[in-house]
Short mmCIF file of C-alpha atoms in Angstrom, two decimals:
data_model
loop_
_atom_site.label_atom_id
_atom_site.label_comp_id
_atom_site.label_asym_id
_atom_site.label_seq_id
_atom_site.Cartn_x
_atom_site.Cartn_y
_atom_site.Cartn_z
CA MET Q 1 0.00 0.00 0.00
CA ASN Q 2 1.16 3.53 -0.78
CA PRO Q 3 2.76 4.88 2.44
CA LEU Q 4 0.67 8.05 2.17
CA LEU Q 5 -2.52 6.13 2.73
CA HIS Q 6 -4.26 6.36 6.04
CA GLN Q 7 -6.94 3.90 7.08
CA ILE Q 8 -8.85 3.63 10.31
CA ALA Q 9 -8.07 0.45 12.23
CA ALA Q 10 -10.10 -2.57 11.27
CA ASP Q 11 -11.87 -2.65 14.62
CA THR Q 12 -13.41 0.85 14.13
CA HIS Q 13 -17.20 0.62 14.20
CA PRO Q 14 -19.31 3.48 12.80
CA PRO Q 15 -22.22 4.40 15.07
CA ARG Q 16 -25.84 3.71 14.29
CA VAL Q 17 -27.30 6.89 12.76
CA PRO Q 18 -30.66 8.10 14.11
CA GLY Q 19 -33.45 7.32 11.65
CA ALA Q 20 -31.30 4.93 9.63
CA SER Q 21 -31.64 1.22 9.11
CA GLY Q 22 -28.33 -0.23 10.29
CA LYS Q 23 -24.93 1.43 10.36
CA PRO Q 24 -23.34 3.24 7.38
CA THR Q 25 -21.41 1.05 4.93
CA LEU Q 26 -19.44 1.62 1.74
CA ASP Q 27 -22.75 1.12 -0.10
CA THR Q 28 -24.75 3.62 1.98
CA TRP Q 29 -22.46 6.27 3.48
CA GLN Q 30 -23.28 8.85 0.77
CA ASP Q 31 -27.05 8.45 1.24
CA ALA Q 32 -29.33 10.22 3.74
CA PRO Q 33 -29.49 9.95 6.69
CA HIS Q 34 -26.08 8.23 6.92
CA ASN Q 35 -24.35 11.18 5.18
CA ARG Q 36 -25.02 13.47 8.17
CA TRP Q 37 -22.39 11.50 10.09
CA ALA Q 38 -20.29 10.06 7.27
CA PHE Q 39 -19.37 13.34 5.53
CA ALA Q 40 -17.44 14.29 8.67
CA HIS Q 41 -15.78 10.84 8.94
CA VAL Q 42 -14.78 9.99 5.36
CA ALA Q 43 -11.48 8.45 6.41
CA GLU Q 44 -13.41 5.66 8.14
CA PHE Q 45 -14.69 4.45 4.76
CA VAL Q 46 -12.09 5.40 2.15
CA PRO Q 47 -8.25 5.51 2.28
CA THR Q 48 -7.00 9.10 2.55
CA ALA Q 49 -3.77 11.07 2.24
CA PRO Q 50 -2.97 14.37 4.01
CA ILE Q 51 -2.68 17.75 2.30
CA PRO Q 52 -0.28 19.43 4.76
CA HIS Q 53 -0.80 23.03 5.79
CA ARG Q 54 2.76 23.34 7.12
CA ALA Q 55 3.54 26.18 9.50
CA ALA Q 56 0.50 27.97 10.87
CA GLU Q 57 -0.64 29.33 14.16
CA GLU Q 58 -3.26 27.06 15.70
CA SER Q 59 -6.47 28.85 16.54
CA MET Q 60 -7.94 28.73 20.02
CA ARG Q 61 -10.83 31.08 19.16
CA ALA Q 62 -14.25 30.18 20.44
CA VAL Q 63 -17.13 29.73 18.00
CA VAL Q 64 -18.34 33.19 17.00
CA GLY Q 65 -22.03 32.24 16.80
CA LEU Q 66 -24.83 33.83 14.79
CA ASP Q 67 -25.53 36.95 16.87
CA ALA Q 68 -24.07 39.20 14.19
CA LEU Q 69 -26.84 38.06 11.80
CA LYS Q 70 -29.69 39.12 14.09
CA SER Q 71 -30.86 41.53 11.38
CA LEU Q 72 -31.73 38.44 9.28
CA PRO Q 73 -34.94 36.94 10.72
CA GLY Q 74 -35.24 33.17 10.82
CA VAL Q 75 -31.64 32.43 9.93
CA ARG Q 76 -31.39 29.51 12.38
CA SER Q 77 -34.48 27.80 10.99
CA ARG Q 78 -33.24 28.34 7.42
CA LEU Q 79 -29.96 26.67 8.29
CA GLU Q 80 -31.75 23.73 9.87
CA GLU Q 81 -34.15 23.36 6.93
CA SER Q 82 -31.20 23.25 4.51
CA PHE Q 83 -29.42 20.45 6.45
CA THR Q 84 -26.55 22.69 7.51
CA ASP Q 85 -23.60 21.00 9.18
CA ALA Q 86 -21.42 24.12 9.44
CA LEU Q 87 -21.56 27.76 8.41
CA VAL Q 88 -18.79 30.38 8.42
CA VAL Q 89 -19.37 33.97 7.31
CA VAL Q 90 -16.38 36.22 6.61
CA ARG Q 91 -16.78 39.99 6.12
CA ASP Q 92 -13.73 42.10 5.18
CA GLY Q 93 -11.40 39.24 6.10
CA GLU Q 94 -12.85 38.57 9.58
CA ILE Q 95 -15.13 35.75 10.71
CA VAL Q 96 -18.31 37.51 11.81
CA ALA Q 97 -20.74 34.58 12.14
CA GLU Q 98 -20.34 30.85 12.65
CA HIS Q 99 -22.54 27.83 13.35
CA TYR Q 100 -21.96 24.08 13.80
CA ARG Q 101 -24.61 21.44 14.27
CA ASP Q 102 -24.35 19.07 17.21
CA GLY Q 103 -21.39 16.74 16.79
CA LEU Q 104 -19.30 19.13 14.67
CA HIS Q 105 -16.81 21.78 15.78
CA PRO Q 106 -14.34 24.28 14.26
CA ASP Q 107 -11.48 21.75 14.19
CA GLY Q 108 -13.54 19.01 12.50
CA VAL Q 109 -13.12 18.26 8.79
CA HIS Q 110 -16.03 17.72 6.39
CA LEU Q 111 -16.19 16.35 2.85
CA LEU Q 112 -16.26 19.07 0.18
CA MET Q 113 -17.51 16.98 -2.73
CA SER Q 114 -17.10 19.13 -5.89
CA VAL Q 115 -15.86 22.20 -4.07
CA SER Q 116 -12.69 20.12 -4.50
CA LYS Q 117 -12.87 20.99 -8.21
CA SER Q 118 -12.48 24.69 -7.51
CA ILE Q 119 -9.44 23.93 -5.33
CA CYS Q 120 -7.99 22.04 -8.29
CA GLY Q 121 -8.69 25.02 -10.54
CA LEU Q 122 -6.67 27.29 -8.25
CA THR Q 123 -3.86 24.73 -8.03
CA VAL Q 124 -3.67 24.57 -11.83
CA GLY Q 125 -3.75 28.36 -11.89
CA ALA Q 126 -0.63 28.49 -9.73
CA LEU Q 127 1.10 26.10 -12.15
CA VAL Q 128 0.03 28.27 -15.09
CA ASP Q 129 1.49 31.28 -13.30
CA GLU Q 130 4.78 29.39 -12.96
CA GLY Q 131 4.82 28.61 -16.68
CA LEU Q 132 4.57 24.86 -16.10
CA ILE Q 133 1.18 24.60 -17.86
CA ASP Q 134 -0.04 26.43 -20.95
CA PRO Q 135 -3.87 26.30 -20.98
CA ALA Q 136 -3.91 26.51 -24.78
CA GLN Q 137 -1.94 23.27 -25.18
CA ARG Q 138 -3.49 19.84 -25.68
CA VAL Q 139 -3.78 17.54 -22.71
CA ASP Q 140 -1.78 14.75 -24.37
CA ARG Q 141 1.22 17.08 -24.57
CA TYR Q 142 1.41 16.81 -20.79
CA VAL Q 143 -0.04 13.30 -20.35
CA PRO Q 144 0.82 11.12 -23.37
CA ALA Q 145 -1.10 8.22 -21.79
CA LEU Q 146 -4.33 10.12 -22.53
CA ALA Q 147 -3.69 10.22 -26.29
CA GLY Q 148 -6.65 8.57 -27.99
CA SER Q 149 -8.96 9.17 -25.02
CA ALA Q 150 -11.74 11.76 -24.97
CA TYR Q 151 -9.37 14.20 -23.31
CA GLY Q 152 -6.18 13.73 -25.32
CA ASP Q 153 -6.92 16.28 -28.06
CA ALA Q 154 -8.77 18.74 -25.80
CA THR Q 155 -6.93 21.80 -24.54
CA VAL Q 156 -6.26 22.27 -20.85
CA GLN Q 157 -8.52 25.35 -20.95
CA GLN Q 158 -11.39 23.32 -22.38
CA VAL Q 159 -10.98 20.87 -19.51
CA LEU Q 160 -10.90 23.75 -17.00
CA ASP Q 161 -14.15 25.13 -18.46
CA MET Q 162 -15.80 21.69 -18.94
CA THR Q 163 -16.40 22.08 -22.66
CA VAL Q 164 -14.90 18.68 -23.55
CA ASP Q 165 -16.97 16.31 -25.71
CA VAL Q 166 -16.89 13.19 -23.56
CA ASP Q 167 -19.24 10.24 -23.13
CA TYR Q 168 -19.88 10.50 -19.39
CA ASP Q 169 -23.13 10.23 -17.45
CA GLU Q 170 -23.06 12.34 -14.24
CA ASP Q 171 -26.27 10.78 -12.85
CA TYR Q 172 -25.37 10.12 -9.21
CA ARG Q 173 -28.33 7.76 -8.71
CA ASN Q 174 -27.74 5.60 -11.80
CA PRO Q 175 -25.66 2.48 -11.02
CA ALA Q 176 -24.75 2.21 -14.71
CA SER Q 177 -23.40 5.78 -14.94
CA GLU Q 178 -19.77 6.67 -15.44
CA VAL Q 179 -19.81 8.78 -12.30
CA GLN Q 180 -20.72 5.74 -10.22
CA ALA Q 181 -18.05 3.71 -12.03
CA GLN Q 182 -15.52 6.40 -11.12
CA ASP Q 183 -16.72 6.24 -7.51
CA ARG Q 184 -16.03 2.51 -7.49
CA VAL Q 185 -12.55 2.96 -8.94
CA ALA Q 186 -11.86 5.67 -6.34
CA GLY Q 187 -12.85 3.33 -3.52
CA TRP Q 188 -16.07 5.19 -2.73
CA ARG Q 189 -18.28 2.21 -3.62
CA PRO Q 190 -17.73 -1.56 -3.76
CA ARG Q 191 -15.88 -2.56 -6.93
CA LEU Q 192 -17.47 -4.60 -9.73
CA ASP Q 193 -15.81 -7.14 -12.00
CA GLY Q 194 -14.27 -5.38 -14.98
CA ASP Q 195 -13.74 -2.01 -13.29
CA PRO Q 196 -10.44 -0.31 -14.26
CA ALA Q 197 -7.62 -0.87 -11.79
CA ASP Q 198 -7.34 2.82 -10.82
CA THR Q 199 -8.27 6.33 -11.88
CA TYR Q 200 -5.41 6.57 -14.37
CA ALA Q 201 -6.80 3.57 -16.27
CA PHE Q 202 -10.37 4.86 -15.96
CA LEU Q 203 -9.52 8.27 -17.47
CA ALA Q 204 -7.60 6.70 -20.34
CA SER Q 205 -10.63 4.55 -21.16
CA LEU Q 206 -13.06 7.45 -21.69
CA ARG Q 207 -14.13 8.25 -25.23
CA GLY Q 208 -15.95 11.11 -26.94
CA GLY Q 209 -16.78 12.75 -30.26
CA GLY Q 210 -13.88 15.21 -30.39
CA ARG Q 211 -16.06 18.33 -30.79
CA HIS Q 212 -14.53 20.23 -27.92
CA GLY Q 213 -15.24 23.83 -26.96
CA GLU Q 214 -18.79 23.91 -28.34
CA ARG Q 215 -20.92 23.35 -25.24
CA PHE Q 216 -20.71 22.97 -21.50
CA LYS Q 217 -20.82 19.37 -20.23
CA TYR Q 218 -20.37 18.92 -16.52
CA CYS Q 219 -18.07 15.95 -16.04
CA SER Q 220 -16.25 15.08 -12.84
CA ALA Q 221 -13.58 13.12 -14.70
CA GLY Q 222 -12.19 16.32 -16.20
CA THR Q 223 -10.94 17.54 -12.83
CA ASP Q 224 -9.01 14.32 -12.35
CA VAL Q 225 -7.47 14.87 -15.80
CA LEU Q 226 -6.28 18.27 -14.54
CA ALA Q 227 -4.81 16.61 -11.45
CA TRP Q 228 -2.96 14.15 -13.69
CA VAL Q 229 -1.57 17.07 -15.72
CA ALA Q 230 -0.45 18.69 -12.44
CA GLU Q 231 1.30 15.49 -11.40
CA SER Q 232 3.00 15.21 -14.79
CA VAL Q 233 4.46 18.72 -14.83
CA THR Q 234 5.62 18.68 -11.20
CA GLY Q 235 6.63 15.04 -10.69
CA LEU Q 236 4.62 15.05 -7.45
CA ARG Q 237 1.52 13.26 -6.28
CA TYR Q 238 -1.56 15.49 -6.46
CA PRO Q 239 -1.96 15.92 -2.66
CA HIS Q 240 1.61 17.26 -2.52
CA VAL Q 241 0.94 19.63 -5.43
CA VAL Q 242 -2.13 21.07 -3.67
CA SER Q 243 -0.14 21.42 -0.46
CA GLU Q 244 2.83 23.19 -2.07
CA ARG Q 245 0.95 25.47 -4.49
CA LEU Q 246 -2.14 26.27 -2.44
CA TRP Q 247 -2.86 24.87 1.02
CA SER Q 248 0.48 25.72 2.65
CA ARG Q 249 0.24 29.28 1.32
CA LEU Q 250 -3.24 30.06 2.63
CA GLY Q 251 -2.33 30.25 6.31
CA CYS Q 252 -4.63 27.35 7.13
CA GLU Q 253 -4.89 26.10 10.72
CA HIS Q 254 -5.15 22.41 9.80
CA ASP Q 255 -4.15 19.85 7.22
CA ALA Q 256 -6.78 18.96 4.68
CA GLN Q 257 -7.15 15.36 3.50
CA ILE Q 258 -8.07 13.71 0.22
CA THR Q 259 -9.27 10.23 -0.60
CA VAL Q 260 -6.91 8.13 -2.72
CA ASP Q 261 -7.48 5.07 -4.89
CA ALA Q 262 -5.56 1.81 -5.18
CA GLY Q 263 -2.96 3.51 -7.39
CA GLY Q 264 -2.45 6.34 -4.91
CA PHE Q 265 -4.28 8.86 -7.12
CA GLY Q 266 -5.92 11.70 -5.17
CA PHE Q 267 -9.64 12.02 -5.97
CA ALA Q 268 -9.38 15.61 -7.19
CA ASN Q 269 -12.96 16.03 -8.32
CA GLY Q 270 -14.63 15.49 -4.96
CA GLY Q 271 -12.41 13.86 -2.35
CA ILE Q 272 -11.05 16.72 -0.24
CA SER Q 273 -12.11 17.24 3.38
CA CYS Q 274 -11.15 20.25 5.51
CA THR Q 275 -12.48 22.59 8.19
CA ALA Q 276 -14.98 25.33 7.37
CA ARG Q 277 -12.64 28.03 8.68
CA ASP Q 278 -9.79 26.88 6.45
CA LEU Q 279 -12.08 26.69 3.44
CA SER Q 280 -13.13 30.29 4.01
CA ARG Q 281 -9.54 31.24 3.18
CA VAL Q 282 -10.11 29.92 -0.35
CA GLY Q 283 -12.99 32.39 -0.69
CA ARG Q 284 -10.83 35.19 0.71
CA LEU Q 285 -8.15 34.32 -1.83
CA MET Q 286 -10.63 34.82 -4.68
CA LEU Q 287 -12.14 37.97 -3.16
CA ASP Q 288 -8.71 39.57 -2.76
CA GLY Q 289 -7.47 38.78 -6.26
CA GLY Q 290 -5.14 35.92 -5.41
CA LEU Q 291 -3.83 37.29 -2.10
CA VAL Q 292 -4.34 36.01 1.45
CA ASP Q 293 -3.02 38.17 4.29
CA GLY Q 294 -0.84 39.95 1.75
CA ARG Q 295 0.70 36.73 0.42
CA ARG Q 296 0.47 36.07 -3.32
CA VAL Q 297 -0.92 32.57 -3.98
CA VAL Q 298 -2.20 32.86 -7.54
CA SER Q 299 -1.98 35.78 -9.92
CA ALA Q 300 -4.59 38.52 -10.02
CA ASP Q 301 -4.90 37.76 -13.73
CA TRP Q 302 -5.90 34.15 -13.04
CA VAL Q 303 -8.64 35.26 -10.65
CA ARG Q 304 -9.82 37.96 -13.07
CA ARG Q 305 -10.02 35.51 -15.98
CA THR Q 306 -11.87 33.01 -13.79
CA VAL Q 307 -14.51 35.57 -12.84
CA GLU Q 308 -14.78 37.41 -16.17
CA ASP Q 309 -13.90 35.12 -19.08
CA GLY Q 310 -16.52 32.34 -18.85
CA ASN Q 311 -18.81 31.74 -21.83
CA PRO Q 312 -22.51 32.06 -20.79
CA ASP Q 313 -23.69 30.48 -24.05
CA ALA Q 314 -21.87 27.24 -23.28
CA ALA Q 315 -24.05 26.52 -20.23
CA THR Q 316 -27.42 27.24 -21.89
CA GLY Q 317 -30.07 24.69 -20.94
CA SER Q 318 -28.35 23.39 -17.81
CA VAL Q 319 -29.90 23.43 -14.32
CA PHE Q 320 -27.28 26.01 -13.36
CA HIS Q 321 -28.32 28.29 -16.22
CA ARG Q 322 -31.99 28.08 -15.22
CA VAL Q 323 -31.06 29.29 -11.74
CA HIS Q 324 -28.45 31.82 -12.92
CA PRO Q 325 -29.36 33.09 -16.42
CA GLY Q 326 -26.28 34.55 -18.03
CA GLY Q 327 -24.03 32.52 -15.73
CA ALA Q 328 -20.94 30.61 -16.82
CA TYR Q 329 -18.46 27.97 -15.67
CA SER Q 330 -14.83 29.06 -15.75
CA ASN Q 331 -11.62 27.51 -14.40
CA GLN Q 332 -13.68 25.11 -12.24
CA TRP Q 333 -15.74 27.92 -10.64
CA TRP Q 334 -19.41 28.87 -11.13
CA ILE Q 335 -20.03 32.51 -12.14
CA THR Q 336 -23.64 33.65 -11.60
CA GLY Q 337 -23.64 36.45 -14.19
CA SER Q 338 -25.77 38.57 -11.84
CA GLU Q 339 -25.48 42.31 -11.34
CA ARG Q 340 -23.89 41.53 -7.96
CA GLY Q 341 -20.97 39.79 -9.62
CA ASP Q 342 -21.13 36.92 -7.13
CA TYR Q 343 -19.65 33.49 -7.85
CA TYR Q 344 -19.16 30.22 -6.04
CA ALA Q 345 -17.79 26.71 -5.64
CA VAL Q 346 -20.33 23.96 -4.98
CA GLY Q 347 -20.48 20.25 -4.19
CA ILE Q 348 -23.40 17.85 -4.15
CA HIS Q 349 -25.50 17.56 -0.99
CA GLY Q 350 -24.92 21.26 -0.28
CA GLN Q 351 -21.22 22.18 0.07
CA TYR Q 352 -20.49 25.83 -0.81
CA VAL Q 353 -17.98 28.65 -0.95
CA TRP Q 354 -19.99 31.75 -1.94
CA VAL Q 355 -18.13 34.98 -2.77
CA ASP Q 356 -19.91 38.36 -2.92
CA PRO Q 357 -17.52 41.14 -4.01
CA GLY Q 358 -19.99 43.99 -3.43
CA THR Q 359 -20.30 43.30 0.31
CA ARG Q 360 -16.82 41.74 0.60
CA THR Q 361 -18.42 38.65 2.08
CA VAL Q 362 -17.48 34.97 1.89
CA VAL Q 363 -19.95 32.31 3.03
CA VAL Q 364 -18.87 28.70 3.59
CA LYS Q 365 -21.57 26.09 4.14
CA PHE Q 366 -21.23 22.37 4.80
CA SER Q 367 -24.43 20.37 4.43
CA SER Q 368 -25.82 16.85 4.21
CA CYS Q 369 -28.89 17.42 2.02
CA PRO Q 370 -30.82 14.22 1.24
CA GLU Q 371 -30.53 14.61 -2.55
CA PRO Q 372 -27.27 15.23 -4.41
CA VAL Q 373 -28.56 18.19 -6.43
CA THR Q 374 -31.89 19.78 -7.37
CA GLU Q 375 -32.89 23.08 -8.95
CA GLU Q 376 -34.96 23.88 -5.86
CA TRP Q 377 -31.97 23.44 -3.53
CA ASN Q 378 -29.79 25.59 -5.80
CA ARG Q 379 -32.33 28.40 -5.67
CA LEU Q 380 -32.79 28.08 -1.90
CA HIS Q 381 -29.06 28.35 -1.25
CA ALA Q 382 -28.60 31.31 -3.59
CA ARG Q 383 -31.35 33.22 -1.74
CA LEU Q 384 -29.89 32.28 1.65
CA PHE Q 385 -26.38 33.39 0.74
CA ARG Q 386 -27.48 36.69 -0.79
CA ASP Q 387 -29.59 37.44 2.27
CA ILE Q 388 -26.62 36.70 4.52
CA CYS Q 389 -24.37 38.93 2.42
CA ASP Q 390 -26.90 41.76 2.57
CA ALA Q 391 -27.44 41.44 6.33
CA THR Q 392 -26.22 44.27 8.52
CA ILE Q 393 -23.37 42.98 10.66
CA ASP Q 394 -23.35 44.34 14.20
#
């Protein structure tokens, strides 16, 4: 086994979850109500590797609470109704409101799901800034093993913006979908006969029509392609790349962790867990144009292009576009296209980093919603976050 892997001892026994039939298993841990407990204990189901934060001053601050949001009526009930596990609100660089459900605390990590994609986008941005990656180049220039796959002749930028023509079903409830097959390869579900040995083999097996750049197609596999490119140009495993180019530069208080497959590949598209406070620093990084506490992490140009250069036409017809008309997907971030200029990172079951430049507010929310994604939940969260950003902070 790869020495980076960490597994809970074999005699660890997950607790029985209230309202559930039996204890969570590899088959059920992503489903409600098991996910309320499991999303904060991923390492008990799937092998993980650390993403070190390196030197940082450990925080002993007490939980701030929600008193600062008293101008927003019903905020506690809205958080409960949206299955909130944790909430952190940052205004002008300071945590002004904070909430954790019973069983969670500021030092506890929680699964990010596809917020992990936006972290990958920033990591790739740092490598672009260094000149190690040219977004206009084809993927197979950096990863020859992907030649002949759906991704080989796509540009890195097309992968970043998810405009690659790939045969991939992202239906999280369909056992025959590619996204469930990728889960199995990543160790998130029990394997089936014939599954590829690891994520490298899975990505190389994907096929498509080659008409890249024409339309938006949300596909989790693309983020793992970006992680493979990052590994190729640095010679490091993906968790180390994220640590060196991003996590260790943010001033985080804790290590993050990422699930890894049998080949030691970090599950870049959804496998990162971290604390809510540390994740808020990712939002601050975007809000401040690539700076955190005066430290340059990614270039201002990378952040500007992420926020401004997305193609709204590419996402036409998607659930996202129905919620955010005029919105776009750019460099693994969602851009609402609203007059507010807000944008966000999101993962299924309700994980968010919401950035509102006008009020200089960042909202981080961890959740365990029963369904992976619905248009109704997207709308509910957008209203909640905008109301929080508009709230008067005492």
